Short mmCIF file of C-alpha atoms and ligand atoms in Angstrom, two decimals:
data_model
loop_
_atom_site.label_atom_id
_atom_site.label_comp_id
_atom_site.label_asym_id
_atom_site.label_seq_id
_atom_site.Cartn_x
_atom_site.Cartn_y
_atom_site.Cartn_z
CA UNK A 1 112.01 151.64 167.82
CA UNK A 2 114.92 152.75 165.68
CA UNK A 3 115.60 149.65 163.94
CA UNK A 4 117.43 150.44 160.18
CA UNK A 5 114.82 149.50 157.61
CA UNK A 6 116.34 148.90 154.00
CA UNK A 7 113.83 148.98 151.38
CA UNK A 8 114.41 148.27 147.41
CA UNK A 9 113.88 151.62 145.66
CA UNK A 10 113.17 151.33 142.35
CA UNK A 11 114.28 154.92 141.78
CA UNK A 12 117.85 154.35 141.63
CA UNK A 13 116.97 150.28 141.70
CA UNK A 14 119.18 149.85 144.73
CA UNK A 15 118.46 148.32 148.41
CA UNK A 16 118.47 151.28 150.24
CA UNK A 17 118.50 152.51 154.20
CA UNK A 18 115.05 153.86 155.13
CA UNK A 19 115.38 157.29 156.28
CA UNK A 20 112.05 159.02 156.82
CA UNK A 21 111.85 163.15 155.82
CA UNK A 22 110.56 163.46 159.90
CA UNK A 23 112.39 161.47 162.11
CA UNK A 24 109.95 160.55 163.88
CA UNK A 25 106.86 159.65 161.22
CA UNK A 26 106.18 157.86 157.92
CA UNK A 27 103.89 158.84 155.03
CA UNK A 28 102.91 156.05 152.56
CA UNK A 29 101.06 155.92 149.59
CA UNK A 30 99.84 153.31 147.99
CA UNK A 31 97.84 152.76 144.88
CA UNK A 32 94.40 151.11 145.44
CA UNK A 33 91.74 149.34 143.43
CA UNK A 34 89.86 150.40 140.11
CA UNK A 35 86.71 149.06 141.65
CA UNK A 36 85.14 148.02 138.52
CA UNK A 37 85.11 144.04 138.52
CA UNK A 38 86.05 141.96 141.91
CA UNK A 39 89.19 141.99 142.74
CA UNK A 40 92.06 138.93 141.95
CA UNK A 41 94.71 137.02 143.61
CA UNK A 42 96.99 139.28 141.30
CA UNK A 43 95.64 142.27 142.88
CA UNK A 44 95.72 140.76 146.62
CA UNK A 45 99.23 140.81 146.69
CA UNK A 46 100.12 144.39 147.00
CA UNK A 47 97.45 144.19 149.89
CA UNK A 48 99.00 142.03 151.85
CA UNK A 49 102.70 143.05 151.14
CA UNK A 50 101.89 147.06 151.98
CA UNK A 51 99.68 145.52 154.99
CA UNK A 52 103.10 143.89 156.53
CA UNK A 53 105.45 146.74 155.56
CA UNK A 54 102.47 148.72 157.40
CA UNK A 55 102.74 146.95 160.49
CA UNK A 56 106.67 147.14 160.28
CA UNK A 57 106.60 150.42 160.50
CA UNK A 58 104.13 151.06 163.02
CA UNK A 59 106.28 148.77 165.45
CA UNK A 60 109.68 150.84 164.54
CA UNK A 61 108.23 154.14 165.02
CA UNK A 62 105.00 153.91 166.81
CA UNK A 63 101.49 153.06 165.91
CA UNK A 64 100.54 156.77 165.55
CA UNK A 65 103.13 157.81 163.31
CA UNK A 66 102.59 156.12 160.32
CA UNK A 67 100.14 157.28 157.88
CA UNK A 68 99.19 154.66 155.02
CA UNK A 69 96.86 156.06 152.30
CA UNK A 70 95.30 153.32 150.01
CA UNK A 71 93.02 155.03 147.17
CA UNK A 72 89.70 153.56 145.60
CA UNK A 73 89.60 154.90 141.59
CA UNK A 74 85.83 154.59 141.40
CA UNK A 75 86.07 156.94 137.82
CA UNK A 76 88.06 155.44 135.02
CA UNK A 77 87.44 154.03 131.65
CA UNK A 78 87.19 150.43 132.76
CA UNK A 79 84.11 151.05 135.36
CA UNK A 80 82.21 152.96 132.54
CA UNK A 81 83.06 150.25 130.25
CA UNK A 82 82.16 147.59 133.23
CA UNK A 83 78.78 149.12 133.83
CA UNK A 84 77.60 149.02 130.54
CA UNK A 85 78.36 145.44 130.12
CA UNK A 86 77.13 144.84 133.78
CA UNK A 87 73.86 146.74 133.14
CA UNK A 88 74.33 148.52 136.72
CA UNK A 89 74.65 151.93 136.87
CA UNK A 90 78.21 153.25 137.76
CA UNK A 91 77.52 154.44 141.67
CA UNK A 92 75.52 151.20 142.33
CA UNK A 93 78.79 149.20 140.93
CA UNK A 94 81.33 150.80 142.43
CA UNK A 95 79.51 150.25 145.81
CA UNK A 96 79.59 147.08 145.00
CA UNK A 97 82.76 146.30 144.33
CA UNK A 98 84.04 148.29 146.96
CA UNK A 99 81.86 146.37 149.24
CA UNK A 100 83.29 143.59 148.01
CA UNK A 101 86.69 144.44 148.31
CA UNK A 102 86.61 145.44 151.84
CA UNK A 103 85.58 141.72 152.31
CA UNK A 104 88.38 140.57 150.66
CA UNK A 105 91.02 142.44 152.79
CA UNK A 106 89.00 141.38 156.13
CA UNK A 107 89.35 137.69 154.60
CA UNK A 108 93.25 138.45 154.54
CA UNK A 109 92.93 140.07 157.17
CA UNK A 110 94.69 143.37 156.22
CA UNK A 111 94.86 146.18 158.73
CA UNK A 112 92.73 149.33 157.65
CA UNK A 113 94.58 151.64 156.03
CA UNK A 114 94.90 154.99 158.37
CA UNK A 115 92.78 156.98 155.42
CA UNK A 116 91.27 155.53 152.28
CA UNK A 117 89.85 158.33 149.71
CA UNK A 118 87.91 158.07 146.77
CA UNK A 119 88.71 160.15 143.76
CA UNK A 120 85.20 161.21 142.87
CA UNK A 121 85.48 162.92 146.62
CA UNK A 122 88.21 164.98 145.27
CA UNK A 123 87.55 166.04 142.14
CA UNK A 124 87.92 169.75 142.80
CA UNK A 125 91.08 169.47 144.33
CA UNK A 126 91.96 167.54 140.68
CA UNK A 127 90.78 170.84 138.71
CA UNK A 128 92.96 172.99 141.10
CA UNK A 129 95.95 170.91 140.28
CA UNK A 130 95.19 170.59 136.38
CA UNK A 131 94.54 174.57 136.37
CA UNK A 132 97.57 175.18 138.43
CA UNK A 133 99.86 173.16 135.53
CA UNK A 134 98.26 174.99 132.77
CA UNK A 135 98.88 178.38 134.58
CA UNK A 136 102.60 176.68 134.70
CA UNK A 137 102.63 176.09 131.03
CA UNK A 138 102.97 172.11 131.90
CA UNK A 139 99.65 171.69 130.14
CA UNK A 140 97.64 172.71 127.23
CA UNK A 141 94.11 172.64 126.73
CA UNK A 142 92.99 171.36 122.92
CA UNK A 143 89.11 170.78 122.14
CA UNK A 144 88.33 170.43 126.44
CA UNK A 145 91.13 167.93 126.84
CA UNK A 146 93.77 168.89 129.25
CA UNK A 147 97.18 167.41 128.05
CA UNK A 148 100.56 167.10 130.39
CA UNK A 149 103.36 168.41 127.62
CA UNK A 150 105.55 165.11 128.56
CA UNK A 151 108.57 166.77 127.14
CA UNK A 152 108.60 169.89 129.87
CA UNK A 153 109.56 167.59 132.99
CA UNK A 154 113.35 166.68 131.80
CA UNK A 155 113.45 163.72 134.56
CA UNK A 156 110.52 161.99 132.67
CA UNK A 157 111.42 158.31 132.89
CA UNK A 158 114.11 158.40 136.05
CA UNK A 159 111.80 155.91 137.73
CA UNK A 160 111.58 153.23 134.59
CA UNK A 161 114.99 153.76 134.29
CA UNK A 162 114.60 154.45 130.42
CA UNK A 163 114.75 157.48 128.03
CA UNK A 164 111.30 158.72 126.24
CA UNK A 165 111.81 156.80 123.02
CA UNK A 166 112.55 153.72 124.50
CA UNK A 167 109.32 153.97 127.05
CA UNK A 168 106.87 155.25 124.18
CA UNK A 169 108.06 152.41 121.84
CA UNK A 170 107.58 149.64 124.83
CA UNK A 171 104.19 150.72 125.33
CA UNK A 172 100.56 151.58 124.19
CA UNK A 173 100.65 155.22 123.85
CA UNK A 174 97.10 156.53 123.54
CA UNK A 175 96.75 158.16 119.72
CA UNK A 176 94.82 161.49 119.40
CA UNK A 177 94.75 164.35 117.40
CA UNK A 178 94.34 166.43 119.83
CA UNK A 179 97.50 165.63 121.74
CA UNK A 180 100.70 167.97 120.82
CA UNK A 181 103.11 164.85 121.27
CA UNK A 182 102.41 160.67 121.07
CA UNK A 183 103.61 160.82 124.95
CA UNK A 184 101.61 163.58 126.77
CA UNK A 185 98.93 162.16 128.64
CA UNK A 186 95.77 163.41 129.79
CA UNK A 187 95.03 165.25 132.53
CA UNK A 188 91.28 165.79 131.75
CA UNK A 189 88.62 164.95 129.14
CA UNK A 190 85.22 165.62 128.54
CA UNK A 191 82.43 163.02 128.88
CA UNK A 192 79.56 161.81 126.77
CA UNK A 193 76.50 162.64 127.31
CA UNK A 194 75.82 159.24 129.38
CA UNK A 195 78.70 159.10 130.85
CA UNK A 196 79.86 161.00 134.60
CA UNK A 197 80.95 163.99 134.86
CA UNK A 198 82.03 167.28 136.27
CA UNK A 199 81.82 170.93 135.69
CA UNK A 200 85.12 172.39 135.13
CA UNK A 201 87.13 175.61 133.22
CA UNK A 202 87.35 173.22 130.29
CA UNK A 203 83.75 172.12 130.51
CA UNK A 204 81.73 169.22 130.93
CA UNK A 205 84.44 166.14 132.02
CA UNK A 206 86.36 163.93 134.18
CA UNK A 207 89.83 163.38 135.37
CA UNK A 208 92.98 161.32 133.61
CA UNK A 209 93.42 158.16 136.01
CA UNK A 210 96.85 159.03 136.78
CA UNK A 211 95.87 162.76 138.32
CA UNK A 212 94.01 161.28 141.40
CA UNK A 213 97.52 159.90 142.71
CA UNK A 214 98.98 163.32 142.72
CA UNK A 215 96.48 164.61 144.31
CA UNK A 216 95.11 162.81 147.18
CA UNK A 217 98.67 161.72 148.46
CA UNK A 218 99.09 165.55 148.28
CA UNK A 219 96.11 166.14 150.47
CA UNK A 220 97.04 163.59 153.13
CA UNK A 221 100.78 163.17 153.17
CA UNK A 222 101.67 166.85 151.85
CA UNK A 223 104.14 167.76 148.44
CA UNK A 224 107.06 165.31 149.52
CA UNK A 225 106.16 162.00 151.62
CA UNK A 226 108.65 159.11 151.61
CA UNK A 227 107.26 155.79 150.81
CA UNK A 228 105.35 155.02 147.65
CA UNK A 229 103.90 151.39 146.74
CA UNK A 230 102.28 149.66 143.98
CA UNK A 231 102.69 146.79 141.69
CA UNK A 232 106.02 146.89 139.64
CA UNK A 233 102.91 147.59 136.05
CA UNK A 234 102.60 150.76 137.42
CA UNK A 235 106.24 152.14 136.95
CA UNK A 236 105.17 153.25 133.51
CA UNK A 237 103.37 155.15 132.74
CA UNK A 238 101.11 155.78 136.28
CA UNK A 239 103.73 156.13 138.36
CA UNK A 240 106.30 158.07 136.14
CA UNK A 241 103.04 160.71 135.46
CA UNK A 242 102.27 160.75 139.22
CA UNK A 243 105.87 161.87 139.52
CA UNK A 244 105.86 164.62 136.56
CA UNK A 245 102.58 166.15 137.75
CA UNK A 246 103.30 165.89 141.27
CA UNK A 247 106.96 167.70 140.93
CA UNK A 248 105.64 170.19 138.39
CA UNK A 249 102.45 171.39 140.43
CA UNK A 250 104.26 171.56 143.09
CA UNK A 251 107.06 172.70 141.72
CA UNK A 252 109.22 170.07 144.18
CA UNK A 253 112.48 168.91 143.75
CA UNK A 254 111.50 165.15 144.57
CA UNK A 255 107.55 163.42 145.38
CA UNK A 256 108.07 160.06 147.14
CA UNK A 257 111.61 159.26 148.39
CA UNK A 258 111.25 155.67 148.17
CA UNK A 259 109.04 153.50 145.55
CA UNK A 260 108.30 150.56 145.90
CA UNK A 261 106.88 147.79 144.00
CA UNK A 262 105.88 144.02 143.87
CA UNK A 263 106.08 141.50 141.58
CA UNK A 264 103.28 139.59 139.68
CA UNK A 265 101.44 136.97 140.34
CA UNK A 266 102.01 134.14 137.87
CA UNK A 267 100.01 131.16 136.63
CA UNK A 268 101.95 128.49 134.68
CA UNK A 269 104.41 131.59 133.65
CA UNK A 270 102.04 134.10 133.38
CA UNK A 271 101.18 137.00 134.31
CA UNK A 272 97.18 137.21 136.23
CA UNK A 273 95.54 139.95 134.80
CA UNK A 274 91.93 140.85 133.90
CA UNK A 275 92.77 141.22 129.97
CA UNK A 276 94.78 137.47 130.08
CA UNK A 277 91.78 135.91 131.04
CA UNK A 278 93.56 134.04 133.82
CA UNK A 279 92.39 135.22 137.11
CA UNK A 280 91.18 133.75 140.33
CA UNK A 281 89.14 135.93 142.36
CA UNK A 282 89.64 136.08 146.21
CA UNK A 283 85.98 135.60 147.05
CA UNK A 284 85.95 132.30 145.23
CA UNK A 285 88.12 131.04 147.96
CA UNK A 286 86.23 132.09 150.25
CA UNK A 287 84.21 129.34 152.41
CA UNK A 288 86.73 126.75 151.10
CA UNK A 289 89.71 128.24 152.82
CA UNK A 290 90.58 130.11 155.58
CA UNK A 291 92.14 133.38 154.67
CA UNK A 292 95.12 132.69 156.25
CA UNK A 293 96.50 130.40 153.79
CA UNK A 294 95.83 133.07 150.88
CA UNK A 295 97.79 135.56 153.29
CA UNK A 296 100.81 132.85 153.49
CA UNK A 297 100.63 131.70 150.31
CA UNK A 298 101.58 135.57 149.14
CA UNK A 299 104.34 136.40 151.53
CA UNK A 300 106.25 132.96 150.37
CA UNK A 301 108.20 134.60 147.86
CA UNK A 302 110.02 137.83 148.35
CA UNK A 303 107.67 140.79 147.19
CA UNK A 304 110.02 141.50 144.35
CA UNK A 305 110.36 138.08 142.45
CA UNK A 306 107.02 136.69 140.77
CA UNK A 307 104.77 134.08 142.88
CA UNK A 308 103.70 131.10 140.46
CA UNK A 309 100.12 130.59 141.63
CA UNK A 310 99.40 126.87 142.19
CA UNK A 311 97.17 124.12 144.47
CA UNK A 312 100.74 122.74 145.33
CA UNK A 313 101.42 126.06 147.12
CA UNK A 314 97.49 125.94 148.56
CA UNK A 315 98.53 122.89 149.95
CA UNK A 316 101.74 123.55 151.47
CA UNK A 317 100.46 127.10 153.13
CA UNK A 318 97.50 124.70 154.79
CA UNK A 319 99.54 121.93 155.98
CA UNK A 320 101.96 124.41 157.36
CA UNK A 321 99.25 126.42 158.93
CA UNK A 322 97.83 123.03 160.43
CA UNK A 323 100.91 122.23 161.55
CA UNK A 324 101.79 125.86 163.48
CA UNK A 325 98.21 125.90 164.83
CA UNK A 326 99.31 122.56 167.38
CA UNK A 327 101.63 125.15 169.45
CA UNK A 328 99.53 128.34 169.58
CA UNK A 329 98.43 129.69 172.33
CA UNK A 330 95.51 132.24 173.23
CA UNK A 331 97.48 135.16 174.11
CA UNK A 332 96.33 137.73 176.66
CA UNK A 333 98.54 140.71 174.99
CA UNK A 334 101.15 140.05 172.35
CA UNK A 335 104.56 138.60 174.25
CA UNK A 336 108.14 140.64 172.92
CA UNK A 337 109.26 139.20 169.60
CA UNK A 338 113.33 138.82 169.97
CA UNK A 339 115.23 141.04 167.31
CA UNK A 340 116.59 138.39 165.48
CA UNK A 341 113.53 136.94 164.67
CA UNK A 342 111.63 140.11 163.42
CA UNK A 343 115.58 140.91 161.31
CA UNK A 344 114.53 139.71 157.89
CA UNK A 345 111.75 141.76 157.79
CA UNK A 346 113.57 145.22 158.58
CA UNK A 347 115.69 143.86 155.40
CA UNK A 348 113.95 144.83 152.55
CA UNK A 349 110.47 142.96 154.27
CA UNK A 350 112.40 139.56 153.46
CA UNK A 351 108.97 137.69 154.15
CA UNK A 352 109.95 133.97 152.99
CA UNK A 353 113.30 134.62 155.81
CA UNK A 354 110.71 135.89 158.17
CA UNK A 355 108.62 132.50 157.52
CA UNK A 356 111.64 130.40 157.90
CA UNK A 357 112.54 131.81 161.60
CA UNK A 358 109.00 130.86 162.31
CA UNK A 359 109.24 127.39 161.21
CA UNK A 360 112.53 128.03 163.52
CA UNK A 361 110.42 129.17 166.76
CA UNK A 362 107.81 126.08 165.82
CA UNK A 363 110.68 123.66 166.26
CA UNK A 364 112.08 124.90 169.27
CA UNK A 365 107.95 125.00 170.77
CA UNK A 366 107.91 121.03 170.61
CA UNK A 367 110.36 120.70 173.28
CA UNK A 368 110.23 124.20 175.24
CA UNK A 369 108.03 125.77 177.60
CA UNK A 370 104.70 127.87 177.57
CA UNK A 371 106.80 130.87 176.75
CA UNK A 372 108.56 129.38 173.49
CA UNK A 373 104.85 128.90 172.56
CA UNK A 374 104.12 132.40 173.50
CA UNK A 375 106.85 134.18 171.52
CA UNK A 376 105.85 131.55 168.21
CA UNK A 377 102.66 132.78 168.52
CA UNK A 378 103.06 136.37 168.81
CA UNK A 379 105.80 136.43 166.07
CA UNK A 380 102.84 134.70 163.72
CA UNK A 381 100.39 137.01 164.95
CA UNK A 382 102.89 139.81 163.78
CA UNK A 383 102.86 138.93 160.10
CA UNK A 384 98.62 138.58 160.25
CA UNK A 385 99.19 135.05 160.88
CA UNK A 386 97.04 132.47 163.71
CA UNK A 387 94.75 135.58 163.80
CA UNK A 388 92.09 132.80 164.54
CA UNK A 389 92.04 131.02 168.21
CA UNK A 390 92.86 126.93 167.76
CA UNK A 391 88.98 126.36 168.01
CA UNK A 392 87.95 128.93 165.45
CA UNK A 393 90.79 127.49 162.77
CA UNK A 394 89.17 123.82 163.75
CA UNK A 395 85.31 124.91 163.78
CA UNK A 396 86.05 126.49 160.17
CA UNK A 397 85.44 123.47 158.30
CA UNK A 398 82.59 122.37 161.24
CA UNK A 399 80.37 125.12 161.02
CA UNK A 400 76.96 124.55 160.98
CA UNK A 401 76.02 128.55 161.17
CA UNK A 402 75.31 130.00 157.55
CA UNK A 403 78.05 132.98 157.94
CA UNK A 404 81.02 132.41 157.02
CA UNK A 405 83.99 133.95 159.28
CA UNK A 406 84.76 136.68 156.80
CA UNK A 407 81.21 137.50 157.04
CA UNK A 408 81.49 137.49 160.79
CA UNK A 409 84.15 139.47 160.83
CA UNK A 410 82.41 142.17 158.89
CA UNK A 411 78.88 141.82 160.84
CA UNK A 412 81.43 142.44 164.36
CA UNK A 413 83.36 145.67 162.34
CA UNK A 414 79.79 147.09 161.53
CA UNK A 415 78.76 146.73 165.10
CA UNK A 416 81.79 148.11 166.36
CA UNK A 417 81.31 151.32 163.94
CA UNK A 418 77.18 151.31 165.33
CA UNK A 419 79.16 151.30 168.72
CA UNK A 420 81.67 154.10 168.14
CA UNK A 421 78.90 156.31 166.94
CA UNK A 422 76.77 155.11 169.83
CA UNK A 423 74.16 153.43 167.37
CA UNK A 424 73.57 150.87 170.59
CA UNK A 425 70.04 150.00 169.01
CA UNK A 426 71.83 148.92 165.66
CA UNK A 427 74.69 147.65 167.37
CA UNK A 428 72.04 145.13 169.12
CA UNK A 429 70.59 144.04 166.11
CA UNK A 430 73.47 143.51 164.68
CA UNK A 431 74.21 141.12 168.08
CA UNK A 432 70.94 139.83 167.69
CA UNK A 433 71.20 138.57 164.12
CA UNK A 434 74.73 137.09 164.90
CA UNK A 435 73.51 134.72 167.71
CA UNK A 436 70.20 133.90 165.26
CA UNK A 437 73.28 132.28 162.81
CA UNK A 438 74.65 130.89 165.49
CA UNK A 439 77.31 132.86 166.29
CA UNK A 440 77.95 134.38 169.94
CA UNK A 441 80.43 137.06 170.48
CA UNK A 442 81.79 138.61 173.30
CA UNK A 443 83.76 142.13 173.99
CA UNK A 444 86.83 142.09 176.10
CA UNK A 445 89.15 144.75 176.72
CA UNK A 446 88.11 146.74 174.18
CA UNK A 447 88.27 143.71 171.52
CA UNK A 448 85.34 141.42 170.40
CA UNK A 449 86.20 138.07 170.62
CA UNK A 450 83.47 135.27 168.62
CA UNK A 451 82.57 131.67 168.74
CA UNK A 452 80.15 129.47 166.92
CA UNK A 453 77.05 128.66 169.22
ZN1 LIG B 501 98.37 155.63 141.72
#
């Protein structure tokens, strides 16, 4: 406890000491998926990089103190557009997807985030906030769109570094009539007749994407919160309108303290996106390779420079994994990591240091004891790393059963929900159907442990 952290801020684009607004707890924010198409290797980083700072901060101050929220946007633009193309309708795709990209952070195996809201859950508390800013003046209504007046929040652009003209001119800025100034952004707009929407003082409609931010960090982490995460494309213009609606509303002096952001994923140079055309989706690895090399592959470049996607890095992240699996050990409870090891990740999450004090600890395991072995594998485990016994990592590629282990791992979460809300007649079908594919599991102090048959 009581480590210094030093994050990057991109506010003020300096390496920073961590200094949370309560001493004792942490508020985080992070922006989560538009759950409209499966989500990509480009979009798995900022899972796994907010997963580790996640877990750093639990261990500094305490596993009850931090507070991550990770949103779903499951109302935008792109899922209307999706579902038309898809032929689904909208709920019955963003189930999907969400589904599916629950699956994807079990493959990686990414700790649950401590709350995880959906904006169509919190639409009313969106109208509050766009009535409050046009009762402010920081709005005006034209034709039942709801415009923030850009020009009316003087620190516009502090985050992106840049002054109005320059951002507008690097960017798309949405043209409409109905808009004051080329900059001001929407904060609602009304929706065709087959598309979603919700009563509201300006009518028939649905929120701006960049409202749902403000609103549900407000609701979980309060007006100011300190740290705020997302890939380094939302700086303008999400994060920058986050900040002017947020401050405005609220009528705060500062939002998030700290912002942070990752760099993109690359393929030969470029950028993975949707609208390149060049993306790899995570559950096409799926049943070829263990999760674990996905999650390595990720952290081996600091979160702030790009990661050139490749099968050379594939490659290297199995072999390595291969290689670290000969000296694990099945640990009763997690053994104390020594401060030096764990350093590089209070600086500024310095994962590819972090992974070269490993390789460290490995070393020194080929001619120590059971307790060098111990420490190696707890300081894996720490990262998300080994998270599979010897046997399970070796049976991967053996298994006869027709699950694979992500879908195990999801069958044993479901069961432990059924469990929690003392559903024991689901939670035994659930058993049931596991040891029919040849799985058999097993609950141990308060864990469930699995094996194939
Ligand atoms: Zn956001």
């Amino acid at each position: 406890m009581n480590k210094n952290i030093f994050l990057t801020n991109s506010l003020g684009s300096k390496k920073e000491k961590f200094v949370p607004i309560d001493k004792n707890k942490v508020g985080m924010y992070v922006c989560g998926p538009t759950v409209y198409d499966d989500p990509h290797i480009g979009n798995a980083r900022p899972l796994v990089v907010f997963d580790i700072l996640f877990r750093v901060l639990k261990c500094n101050f305490g596993e009850k103190n931090v507070t991550y929220v990770r949103n779903i946007t499951d109302i935008d633009d792109k899922i209307i557009q999706s579902s038309l193309e898809k032929k689904k309708n909208i709920k019955e795709l963003t189930n999907e997807i969400t589904k599916n990209f629950h699956e994807d952070c079990i493959y990686l195996n990414c700790q649950n985030p401590s709350h995880e809201p959906k904006a169509t859950e919190n639409i009313s508390l969106m109208i509050e906030m766009v009535d409050k800013l046009v009762k402010k003046n920081f709005a005006y209504i034209n034709n039942q769109h709801v415009y923030f007046e850009v020009k009316k929040f003087k620190e516009y652009g502090k985050l992106s570094n840049k002054k109005l003209d320059q951002l507008i001119a690097g960017s798309r800025v949405e043209v409409s009539d109905n808009k004051k100034n080329p900059e001001d952004f929407v904060l609602w707009k009304p929706s065709e007749d087959n598309e979603p929407y919700w009563d509201s003082p300006w009518g028939k409609g649905r929120p701006g994407w960049h409202l749902e931010c403000s609103v549900m960090s407000k609701k979980f982490l309060g007006d100011k919160f300190d740290i705020h995460g997302g890939g380094r494309d939302l700086i303008f213009p999400h994060h920058e309108n986050e900040i002017a609606q947020s401050r405005c509303a609220n009528e705060n002096d500062s939002f998030a303290n700290y912002w942070v952001h990752n760099g993109f994923i690359t393929m030969s140079n470029e950028k993975m996106a949707k609208s390149q055309g060049n993306i790899l989706k995570i559950k096409d690895f799926k049943n070829k390779i263990s999760g674990q090399v996905l999650r390595l592959a990720l952290i081996s470049s600091h979160y702030k420079q790009p990661l050139d996607w490749n099968n050379k890095l594939i490659d290297e992240c199995t072999n390595t994994l291969n290689k670290w699996y000969g000296s694990y050990v099945n640990l009763k409870k997690p053994v104390l990591i020594p401060d030096d090891i764990l350093e590089p990740l209070y600086d500024d999450l310095n994962t590819p240091g972090y992974i070269a004090n490993l390789h460290k600890l490995f070393d020194k395991t080929q001619k120590g004891d059971l307790n060098d072995k111990q420490i190696f594998t707890s300081a894996c485990n720490f990262i998300g790393l080994l998270s599979n016994t010897k046997e399970e990592w070796m049976g991967l590629k053996k298994s006869k059963s027709t699950l694979s282990e992500e879908e195990i791992l999801l069958k044993i979460k479901e069961r432990n929900k059924a469990r929690e809300d003392k559903n024991y007649k689901l939670a035994d079908k659930i058993r049931n159907e596991l040891i029919d594919k040849g799985v058999i599991i097993e609950d141990l102090n308060g864990k469930t442990n699995w094996k194939f048959k």
